GROMACS .gro file of N, CA and C in nm:
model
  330
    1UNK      N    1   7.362  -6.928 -13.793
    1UNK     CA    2   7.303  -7.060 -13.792
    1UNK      C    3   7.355  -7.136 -13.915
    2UNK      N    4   7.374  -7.276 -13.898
    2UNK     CA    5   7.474  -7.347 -13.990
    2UNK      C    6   7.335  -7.394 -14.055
    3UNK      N    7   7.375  -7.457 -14.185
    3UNK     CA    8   7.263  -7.483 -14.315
    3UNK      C    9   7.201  -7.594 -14.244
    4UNK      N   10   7.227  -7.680 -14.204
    4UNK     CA   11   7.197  -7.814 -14.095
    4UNK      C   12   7.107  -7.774 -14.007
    5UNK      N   13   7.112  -7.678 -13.928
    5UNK     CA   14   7.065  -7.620 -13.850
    5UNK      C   15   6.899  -7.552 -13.842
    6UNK      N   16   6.912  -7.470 -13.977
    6UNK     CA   17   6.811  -7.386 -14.054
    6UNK      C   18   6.724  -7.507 -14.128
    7UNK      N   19   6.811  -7.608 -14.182
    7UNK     CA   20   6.729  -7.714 -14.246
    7UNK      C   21   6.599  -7.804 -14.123
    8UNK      N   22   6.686  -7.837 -13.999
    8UNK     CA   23   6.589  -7.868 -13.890
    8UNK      C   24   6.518  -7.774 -13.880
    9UNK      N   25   6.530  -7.659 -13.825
    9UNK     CA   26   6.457  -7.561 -13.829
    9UNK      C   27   6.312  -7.597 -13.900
   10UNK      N   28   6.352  -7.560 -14.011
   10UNK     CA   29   6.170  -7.558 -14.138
   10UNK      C   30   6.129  -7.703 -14.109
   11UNK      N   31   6.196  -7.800 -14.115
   11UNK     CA   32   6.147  -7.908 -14.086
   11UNK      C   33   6.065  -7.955 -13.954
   12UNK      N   34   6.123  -7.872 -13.813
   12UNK     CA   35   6.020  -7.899 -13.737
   12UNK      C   36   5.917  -7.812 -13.701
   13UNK      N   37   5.936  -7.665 -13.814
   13UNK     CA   38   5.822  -7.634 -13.784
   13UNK      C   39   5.665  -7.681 -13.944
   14UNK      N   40   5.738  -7.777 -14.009
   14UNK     CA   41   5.651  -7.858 -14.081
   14UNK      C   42   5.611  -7.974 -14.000
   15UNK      N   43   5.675  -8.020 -13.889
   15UNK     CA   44   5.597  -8.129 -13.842
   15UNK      C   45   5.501  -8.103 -13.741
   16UNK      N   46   5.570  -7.970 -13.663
   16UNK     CA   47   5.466  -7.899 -13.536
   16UNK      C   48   5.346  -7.851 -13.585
   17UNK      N   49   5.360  -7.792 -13.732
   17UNK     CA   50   5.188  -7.732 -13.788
   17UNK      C   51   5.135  -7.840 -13.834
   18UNK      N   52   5.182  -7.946 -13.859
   18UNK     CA   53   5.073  -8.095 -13.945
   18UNK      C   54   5.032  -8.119 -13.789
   19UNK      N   55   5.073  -8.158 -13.697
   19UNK     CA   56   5.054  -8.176 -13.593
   19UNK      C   57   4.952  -8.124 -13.519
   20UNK      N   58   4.942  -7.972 -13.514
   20UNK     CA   59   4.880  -7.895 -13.444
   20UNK      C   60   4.724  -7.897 -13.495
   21UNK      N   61   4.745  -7.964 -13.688
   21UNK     CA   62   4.626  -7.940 -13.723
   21UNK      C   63   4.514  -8.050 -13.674
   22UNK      N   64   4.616  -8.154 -13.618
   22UNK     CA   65   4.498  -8.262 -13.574
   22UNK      C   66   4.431  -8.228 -13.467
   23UNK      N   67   4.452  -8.121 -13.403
   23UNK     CA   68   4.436  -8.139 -13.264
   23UNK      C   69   4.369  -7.959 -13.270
   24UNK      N   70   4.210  -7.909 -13.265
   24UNK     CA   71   4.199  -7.799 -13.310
   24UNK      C   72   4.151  -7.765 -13.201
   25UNK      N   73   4.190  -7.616 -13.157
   25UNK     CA   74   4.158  -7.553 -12.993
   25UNK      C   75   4.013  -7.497 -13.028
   26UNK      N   76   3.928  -7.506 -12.976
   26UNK     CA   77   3.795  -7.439 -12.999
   26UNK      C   78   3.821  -7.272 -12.988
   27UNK      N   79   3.785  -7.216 -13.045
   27UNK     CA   80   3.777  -7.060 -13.032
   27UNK      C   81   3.953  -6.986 -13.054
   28UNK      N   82   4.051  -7.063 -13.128
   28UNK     CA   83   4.168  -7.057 -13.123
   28UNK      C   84   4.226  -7.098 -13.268
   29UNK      N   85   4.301  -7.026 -13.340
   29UNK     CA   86   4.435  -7.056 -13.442
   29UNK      C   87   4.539  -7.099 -13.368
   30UNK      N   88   4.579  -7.166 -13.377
   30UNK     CA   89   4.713  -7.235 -13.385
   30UNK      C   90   4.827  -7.220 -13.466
   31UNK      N   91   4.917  -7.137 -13.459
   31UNK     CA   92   5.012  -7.143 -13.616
   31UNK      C   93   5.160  -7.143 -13.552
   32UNK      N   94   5.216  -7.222 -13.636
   32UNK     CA   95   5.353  -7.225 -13.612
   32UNK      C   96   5.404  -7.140 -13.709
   33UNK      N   97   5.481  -7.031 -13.640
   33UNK     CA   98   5.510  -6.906 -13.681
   33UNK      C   99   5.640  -6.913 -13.721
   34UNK      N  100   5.745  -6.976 -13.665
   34UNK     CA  101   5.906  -7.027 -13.683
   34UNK      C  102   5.974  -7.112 -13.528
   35UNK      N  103   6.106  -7.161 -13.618
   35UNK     CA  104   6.151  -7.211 -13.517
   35UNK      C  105   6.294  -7.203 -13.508
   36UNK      N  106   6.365  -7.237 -13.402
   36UNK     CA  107   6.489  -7.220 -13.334
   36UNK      C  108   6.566  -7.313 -13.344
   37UNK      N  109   6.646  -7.377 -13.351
   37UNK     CA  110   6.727  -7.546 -13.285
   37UNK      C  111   6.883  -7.486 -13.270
   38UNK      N  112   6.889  -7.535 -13.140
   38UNK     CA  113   7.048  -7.479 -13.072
   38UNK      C  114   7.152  -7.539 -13.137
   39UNK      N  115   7.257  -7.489 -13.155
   39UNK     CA  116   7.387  -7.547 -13.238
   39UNK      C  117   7.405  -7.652 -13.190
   40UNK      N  118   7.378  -7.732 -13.049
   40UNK     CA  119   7.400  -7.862 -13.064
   40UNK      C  120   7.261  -7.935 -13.021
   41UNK      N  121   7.193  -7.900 -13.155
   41UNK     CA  122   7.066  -7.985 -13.183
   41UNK      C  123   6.991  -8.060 -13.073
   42UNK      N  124   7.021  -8.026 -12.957
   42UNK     CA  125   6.930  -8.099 -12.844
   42UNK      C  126   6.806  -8.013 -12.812
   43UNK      N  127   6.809  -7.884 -12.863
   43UNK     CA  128   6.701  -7.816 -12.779
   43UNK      C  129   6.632  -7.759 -12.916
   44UNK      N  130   6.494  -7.694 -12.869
   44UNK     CA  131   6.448  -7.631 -13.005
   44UNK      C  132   6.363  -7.525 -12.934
   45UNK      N  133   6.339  -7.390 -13.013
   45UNK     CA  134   6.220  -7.305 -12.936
   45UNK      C  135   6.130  -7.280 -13.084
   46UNK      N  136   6.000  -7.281 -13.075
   46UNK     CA  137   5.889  -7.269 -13.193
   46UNK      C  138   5.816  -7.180 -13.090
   47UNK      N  139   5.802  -7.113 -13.184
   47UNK     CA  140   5.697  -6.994 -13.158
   47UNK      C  141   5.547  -7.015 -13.220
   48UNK      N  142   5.448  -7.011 -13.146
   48UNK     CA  143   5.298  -7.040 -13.166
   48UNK      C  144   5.245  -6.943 -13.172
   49UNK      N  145   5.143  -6.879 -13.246
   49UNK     CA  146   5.060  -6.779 -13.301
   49UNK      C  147   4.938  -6.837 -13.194
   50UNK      N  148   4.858  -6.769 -13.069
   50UNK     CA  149   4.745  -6.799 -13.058
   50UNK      C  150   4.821  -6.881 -12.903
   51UNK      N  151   4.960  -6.939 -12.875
   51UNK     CA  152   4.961  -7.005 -12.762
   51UNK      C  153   4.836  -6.938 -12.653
   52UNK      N  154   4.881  -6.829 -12.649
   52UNK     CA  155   4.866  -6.762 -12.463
   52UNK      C  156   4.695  -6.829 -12.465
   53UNK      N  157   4.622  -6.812 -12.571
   53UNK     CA  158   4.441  -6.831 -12.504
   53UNK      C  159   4.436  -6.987 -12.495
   54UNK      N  160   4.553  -7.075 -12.484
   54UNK     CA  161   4.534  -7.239 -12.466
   54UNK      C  162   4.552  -7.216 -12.298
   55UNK      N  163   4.502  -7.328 -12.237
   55UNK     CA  164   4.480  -7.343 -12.138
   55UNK      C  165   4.613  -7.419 -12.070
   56UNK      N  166   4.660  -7.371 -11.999
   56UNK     CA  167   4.737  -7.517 -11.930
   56UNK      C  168   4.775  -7.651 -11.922
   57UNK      N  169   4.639  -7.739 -11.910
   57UNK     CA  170   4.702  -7.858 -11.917
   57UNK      C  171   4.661  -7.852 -12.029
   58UNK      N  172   4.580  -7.862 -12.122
   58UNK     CA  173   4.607  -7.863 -12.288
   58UNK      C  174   4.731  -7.783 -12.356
   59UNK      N  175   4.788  -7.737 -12.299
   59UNK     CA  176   4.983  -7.667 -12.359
   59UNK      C  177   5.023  -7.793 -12.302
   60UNK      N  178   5.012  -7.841 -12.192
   60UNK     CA  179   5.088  -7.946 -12.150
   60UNK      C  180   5.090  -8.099 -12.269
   61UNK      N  181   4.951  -8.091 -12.262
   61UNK     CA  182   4.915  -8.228 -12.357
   61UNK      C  183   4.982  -8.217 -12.545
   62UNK      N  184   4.968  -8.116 -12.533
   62UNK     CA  185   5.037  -8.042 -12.681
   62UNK      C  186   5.129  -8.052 -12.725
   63UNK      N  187   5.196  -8.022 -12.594
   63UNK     CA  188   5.377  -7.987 -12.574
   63UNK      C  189   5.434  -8.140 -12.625
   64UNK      N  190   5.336  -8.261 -12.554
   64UNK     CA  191   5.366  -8.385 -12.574
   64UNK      C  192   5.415  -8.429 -12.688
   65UNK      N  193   5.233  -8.420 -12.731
   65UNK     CA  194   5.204  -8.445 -12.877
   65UNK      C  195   5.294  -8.376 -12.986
   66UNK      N  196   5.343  -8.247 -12.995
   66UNK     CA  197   5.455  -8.222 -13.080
   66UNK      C  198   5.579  -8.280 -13.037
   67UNK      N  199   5.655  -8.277 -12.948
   67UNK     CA  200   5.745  -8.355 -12.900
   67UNK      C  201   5.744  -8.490 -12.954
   68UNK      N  202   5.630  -8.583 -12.940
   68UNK     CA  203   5.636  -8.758 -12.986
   68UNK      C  204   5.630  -8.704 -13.135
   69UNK      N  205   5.549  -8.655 -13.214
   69UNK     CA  206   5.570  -8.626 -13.339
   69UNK      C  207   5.695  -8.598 -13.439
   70UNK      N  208   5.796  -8.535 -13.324
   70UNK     CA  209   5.871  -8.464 -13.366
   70UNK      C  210   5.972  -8.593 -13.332
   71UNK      N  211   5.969  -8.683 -13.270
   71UNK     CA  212   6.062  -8.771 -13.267
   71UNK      C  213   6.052  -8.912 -13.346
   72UNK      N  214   5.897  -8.892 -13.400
   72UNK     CA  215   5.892  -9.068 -13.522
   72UNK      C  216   5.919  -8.984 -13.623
   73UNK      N  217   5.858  -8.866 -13.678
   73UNK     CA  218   5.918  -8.832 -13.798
   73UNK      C  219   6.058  -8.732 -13.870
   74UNK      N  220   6.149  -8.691 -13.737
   74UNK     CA  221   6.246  -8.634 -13.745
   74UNK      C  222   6.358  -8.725 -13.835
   75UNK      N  223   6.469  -8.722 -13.895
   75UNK     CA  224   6.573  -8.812 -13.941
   75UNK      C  225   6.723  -8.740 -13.867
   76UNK      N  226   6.714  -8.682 -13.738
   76UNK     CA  227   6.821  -8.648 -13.665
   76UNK      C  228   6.838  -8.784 -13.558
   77UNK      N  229   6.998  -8.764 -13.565
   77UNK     CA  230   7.038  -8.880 -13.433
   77UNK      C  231   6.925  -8.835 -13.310
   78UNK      N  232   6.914  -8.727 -13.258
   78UNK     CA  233   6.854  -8.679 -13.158
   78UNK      C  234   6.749  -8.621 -13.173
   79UNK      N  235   6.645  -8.595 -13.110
   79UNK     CA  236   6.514  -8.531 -13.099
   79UNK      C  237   6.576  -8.438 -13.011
   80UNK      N  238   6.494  -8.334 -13.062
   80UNK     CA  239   6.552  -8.161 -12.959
   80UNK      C  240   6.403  -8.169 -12.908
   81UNK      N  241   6.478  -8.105 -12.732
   81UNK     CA  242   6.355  -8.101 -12.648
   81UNK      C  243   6.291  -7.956 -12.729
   82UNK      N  244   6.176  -7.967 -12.723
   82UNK     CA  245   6.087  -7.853 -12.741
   82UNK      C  246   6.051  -7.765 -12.619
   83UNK      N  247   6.103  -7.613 -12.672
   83UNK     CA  248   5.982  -7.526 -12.582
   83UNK      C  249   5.885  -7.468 -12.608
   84UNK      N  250   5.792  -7.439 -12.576
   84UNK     CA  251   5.689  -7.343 -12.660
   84UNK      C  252   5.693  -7.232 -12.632
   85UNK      N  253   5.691  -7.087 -12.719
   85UNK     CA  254   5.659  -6.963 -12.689
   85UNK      C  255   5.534  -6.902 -12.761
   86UNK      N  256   5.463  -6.845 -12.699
   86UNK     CA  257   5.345  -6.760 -12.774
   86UNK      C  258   5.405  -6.633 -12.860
   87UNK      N  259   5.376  -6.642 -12.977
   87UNK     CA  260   5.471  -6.574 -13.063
   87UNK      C  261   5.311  -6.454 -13.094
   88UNK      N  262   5.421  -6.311 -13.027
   88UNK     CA  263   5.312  -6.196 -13.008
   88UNK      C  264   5.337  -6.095 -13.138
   89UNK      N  265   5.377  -6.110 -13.215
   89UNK     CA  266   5.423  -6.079 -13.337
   89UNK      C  267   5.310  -6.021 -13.415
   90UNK      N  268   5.184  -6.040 -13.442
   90UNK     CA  269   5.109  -5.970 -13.468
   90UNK      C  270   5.011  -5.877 -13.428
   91UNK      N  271   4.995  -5.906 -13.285
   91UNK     CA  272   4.942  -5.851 -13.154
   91UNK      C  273   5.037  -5.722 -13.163
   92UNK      N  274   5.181  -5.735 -13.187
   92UNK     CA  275   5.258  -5.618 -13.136
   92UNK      C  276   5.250  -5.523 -13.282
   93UNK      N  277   5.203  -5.593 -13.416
   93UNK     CA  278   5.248  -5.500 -13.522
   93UNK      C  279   5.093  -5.471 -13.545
   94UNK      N  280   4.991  -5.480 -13.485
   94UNK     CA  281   4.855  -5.410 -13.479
   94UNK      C  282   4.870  -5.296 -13.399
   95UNK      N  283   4.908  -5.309 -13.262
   95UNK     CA  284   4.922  -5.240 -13.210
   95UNK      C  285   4.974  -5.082 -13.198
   96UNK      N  286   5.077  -5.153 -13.313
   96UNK     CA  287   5.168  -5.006 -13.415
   96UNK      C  288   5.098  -4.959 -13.512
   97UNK      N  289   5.048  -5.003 -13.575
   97UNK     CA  290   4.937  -4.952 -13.674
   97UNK      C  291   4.849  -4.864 -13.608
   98UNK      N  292   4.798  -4.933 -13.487
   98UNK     CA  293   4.694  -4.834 -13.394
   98UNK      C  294   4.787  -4.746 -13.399
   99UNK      N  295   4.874  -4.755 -13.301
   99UNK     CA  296   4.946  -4.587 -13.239
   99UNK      C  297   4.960  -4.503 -13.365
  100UNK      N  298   5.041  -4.546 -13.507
  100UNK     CA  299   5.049  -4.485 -13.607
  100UNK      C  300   4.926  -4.409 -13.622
  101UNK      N  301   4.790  -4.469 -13.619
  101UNK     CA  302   4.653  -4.420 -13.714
  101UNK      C  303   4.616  -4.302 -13.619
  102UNK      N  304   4.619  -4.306 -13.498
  102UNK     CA  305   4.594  -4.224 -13.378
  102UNK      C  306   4.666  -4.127 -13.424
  103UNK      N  307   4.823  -4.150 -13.473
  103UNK     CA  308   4.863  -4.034 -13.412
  103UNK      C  309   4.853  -3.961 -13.514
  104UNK      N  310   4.885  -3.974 -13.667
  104UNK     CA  311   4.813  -3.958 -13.797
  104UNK      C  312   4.657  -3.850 -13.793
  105UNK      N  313   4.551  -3.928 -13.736
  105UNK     CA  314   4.453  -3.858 -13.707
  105UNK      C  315   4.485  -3.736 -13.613
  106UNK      N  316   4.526  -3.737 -13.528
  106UNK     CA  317   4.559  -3.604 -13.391
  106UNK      C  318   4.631  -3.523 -13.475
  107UNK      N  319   4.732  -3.550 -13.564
  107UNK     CA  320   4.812  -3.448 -13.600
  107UNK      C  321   4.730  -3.393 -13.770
  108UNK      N  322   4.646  -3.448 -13.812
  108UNK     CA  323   4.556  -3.410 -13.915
  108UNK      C  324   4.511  -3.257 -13.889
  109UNK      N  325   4.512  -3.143 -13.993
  109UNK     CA  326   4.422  -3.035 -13.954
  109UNK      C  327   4.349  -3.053 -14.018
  110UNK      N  328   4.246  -2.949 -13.915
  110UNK     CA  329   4.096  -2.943 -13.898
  110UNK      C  330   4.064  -2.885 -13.972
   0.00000   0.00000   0.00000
């Protein structure tokens, strides 16, 4: 990834978390975890901490709202379409901890 690139990067995932904070899911974190932008800056993927328990048309209404955000305060010729992914990243490194502690305990003598 070119320095240009990485620089959009942090930058839209500083505008997707100011963003996200206006708008708070009841019973839900929201975190913008990192982001992507394709070598030719039209597209972007951000990963969300907490997507999967949003509902549908509120991802939809979201998707918007970072998108228009991302296009008054960007300083690129182009706005990159956004995708969203539910970023399972901590879900998956709990999960390892479990299996670790389990297996830790089973192999413990008695």
């Amino acid at each position: 990834m070119s320095r240009r690139t990485e620089q959009l990067s942090a930058n839209i995932v500083r505008i997707c978390a100011a963003k996200l904070v206006e708008f708070p899911v009841p019973g839900t974190l929201l975190t913008v975890t990192r982001a992507k932008v394709a070598p030719d800056n039209r597209r972007a993927t951000i990963w969300v901490a907490g997507w999967i328990d949003v509902s549908d048309s509120l991802k939809n209404k979201l998707r918007l709202e970072l998108q228009s955000a991302l296009a008054h305060k960007s300083t690129t010729k182009f706005t990159p379409l956004l995708e969203i992914i539910d970023d399972q990243t901590a879900a998956n490194a709990a999960a390892i901890v479990d299996l670790v502690k389990s297996s830790l305990e089973k192999d413990r003598p008695q």
